[in-house]
mmCIF file of C-alpha atoms in Angstrom:
data_model
loop_
_atom_site.group_PDB
_atom_site.id
_atom_site.type_symbol
_atom_site.label_atom_id
_atom_site.label_comp_id
_atom_site.label_asym_id
_atom_site.label_seq_id
_atom_site.Cartn_x
_atom_site.Cartn_y
_atom_site.Cartn_z
ATOM 1 C CA UNK A 2 201.351 123.509 -15.821
ATOM 2 C CA UNK A 3 201.277 126.779 -14.493
ATOM 3 C CA UNK A 4 200.511 130.264 -15.748
ATOM 4 C CA UNK A 5 204.146 131.937 -15.172
ATOM 5 C CA UNK A 6 205.822 134.690 -17.354
ATOM 6 C CA UNK A 7 208.585 133.517 -19.323
ATOM 7 C CA UNK A 8 211.715 134.987 -20.597
ATOM 8 C CA UNK A 9 212.205 138.521 -20.189
ATOM 9 C CA UNK A 10 208.809 139.007 -18.691
ATOM 10 C CA UNK A 11 210.043 136.699 -15.928
ATOM 11 C CA UNK A 12 213.342 138.240 -15.028
ATOM 12 C CA UNK A 13 211.502 141.851 -14.780
ATOM 13 C CA UNK A 14 208.749 140.287 -12.628
ATOM 14 C CA UNK A 15 211.687 138.955 -10.246
ATOM 15 C CA UNK A 16 213.514 142.057 -10.344
ATOM 16 C CA UNK A 17 210.356 144.299 -9.313
ATOM 17 C CA UNK A 18 209.678 141.770 -6.640
ATOM 18 C CA UNK A 19 213.213 141.799 -5.249
ATOM 19 C CA UNK A 20 212.932 145.814 -4.985
ATOM 20 C CA UNK A 21 209.994 145.355 -3.135
ATOM 21 C CA UNK A 22 211.333 142.910 -0.655
ATOM 22 C CA UNK A 23 214.770 144.616 -0.231
ATOM 23 C CA UNK A 24 213.065 148.203 0.589
ATOM 24 C CA UNK A 25 212.324 148.454 4.642
ATOM 25 C CA UNK A 26 210.812 151.017 6.572
ATOM 26 C CA UNK A 27 214.027 152.256 7.771
ATOM 27 C CA UNK A 28 215.492 152.596 4.286
ATOM 28 C CA UNK A 29 212.719 154.715 3.087
ATOM 29 C CA UNK A 30 213.717 158.418 2.161
ATOM 30 C CA UNK A 31 211.776 161.154 1.016
ATOM 31 C CA UNK A 32 212.618 163.007 -2.392
ATOM 32 C CA UNK A 33 215.308 165.636 -2.319
ATOM 33 C CA UNK A 34 213.401 169.146 -2.464
ATOM 34 C CA UNK A 35 210.229 167.577 -1.324
ATOM 35 C CA UNK A 36 210.434 168.909 2.278
ATOM 36 C CA UNK A 37 211.127 172.784 2.661
ATOM 37 C CA UNK A 38 212.725 174.465 5.624
ATOM 38 C CA UNK A 39 210.051 176.357 7.469
ATOM 39 C CA UNK A 40 210.616 180.187 7.555
ATOM 40 C CA UNK A 41 211.377 181.445 10.967
ATOM 41 C CA UNK A 42 209.346 184.650 11.011
ATOM 42 C CA UNK A 43 209.917 187.382 13.405
ATOM 43 C CA UNK A 44 213.444 186.340 14.547
ATOM 44 C CA UNK A 45 215.614 189.383 13.430
ATOM 45 C CA UNK A 46 216.861 191.197 10.499
ATOM 46 C CA UNK A 47 219.421 188.483 9.774
ATOM 47 C CA UNK A 48 216.707 185.897 9.245
ATOM 48 C CA UNK A 49 215.142 187.257 6.324
ATOM 49 C CA UNK A 50 211.729 188.025 7.555
ATOM 50 C CA UNK A 51 212.423 189.890 10.869
ATOM 51 C CA UNK A 52 210.123 192.227 12.803
ATOM 52 C CA UNK A 53 207.252 192.874 10.506
ATOM 53 C CA UNK A 54 207.397 189.120 9.076
ATOM 54 C CA UNK A 55 206.738 190.625 5.309
ATOM 55 C CA UNK A 56 203.330 192.143 6.426
ATOM 56 C CA UNK A 57 204.427 195.591 6.177
ATOM 57 C CA UNK A 58 204.529 198.338 8.708
ATOM 58 C CA UNK A 59 200.865 199.310 9.435
ATOM 59 C CA UNK A 60 197.508 198.664 8.445
ATOM 60 C CA UNK A 61 194.646 196.042 9.382
ATOM 61 C CA UNK A 62 196.387 193.214 7.334
ATOM 62 C CA UNK A 63 199.556 193.666 9.470
ATOM 63 C CA UNK A 64 197.681 193.040 12.852
ATOM 64 C CA UNK A 65 197.567 190.218 14.929
ATOM 65 C CA UNK A 66 194.327 188.272 15.315
ATOM 66 C CA UNK A 67 191.673 186.904 12.925
ATOM 67 C CA UNK A 68 191.403 188.302 9.256
ATOM 68 C CA UNK A 69 188.475 190.526 8.178
ATOM 69 C CA UNK A 70 185.300 188.797 7.393
ATOM 70 C CA UNK A 71 184.585 188.152 3.632
ATOM 71 C CA UNK A 72 182.959 191.242 2.180
ATOM 72 C CA UNK A 73 184.102 193.826 4.920
ATOM 73 C CA UNK A 74 184.888 197.275 3.638
ATOM 74 C CA UNK A 75 186.617 199.837 5.780
ATOM 75 C CA UNK A 76 184.500 203.050 6.711
ATOM 76 C CA UNK A 77 182.224 202.571 3.914
ATOM 77 C CA UNK A 78 178.728 200.441 3.254
ATOM 78 C CA UNK A 79 179.517 196.969 2.117
ATOM 79 C CA UNK A 80 179.282 196.406 -1.552
ATOM 80 C CA UNK A 81 176.311 193.954 -1.131
ATOM 81 C CA UNK A 82 174.417 196.305 0.774
ATOM 82 C CA UNK A 83 174.416 199.002 -1.707
ATOM 83 C CA UNK A 84 171.763 197.676 -4.043
ATOM 84 C CA UNK A 85 168.237 197.094 -2.939
ATOM 85 C CA UNK A 86 166.531 193.549 -2.851
#
């Protein structure tokens, strides 16, 4: 005597096993909308994000290179240094 499920439970189990066995690596597909197309920045006006790429025209944040360090304030004493220890 074995402890196998009977009736509806058995058919549900069989169908789930069948689904697992029939899905193979070449039949897998990502869900629709889960993969967005990458924005191609700086590729002309018609591309949507041309020239300045959404960074504005001038200023430190529009320049290339590393961003400013945390706590950096332009042309003034950093906030953390204003108070004595």
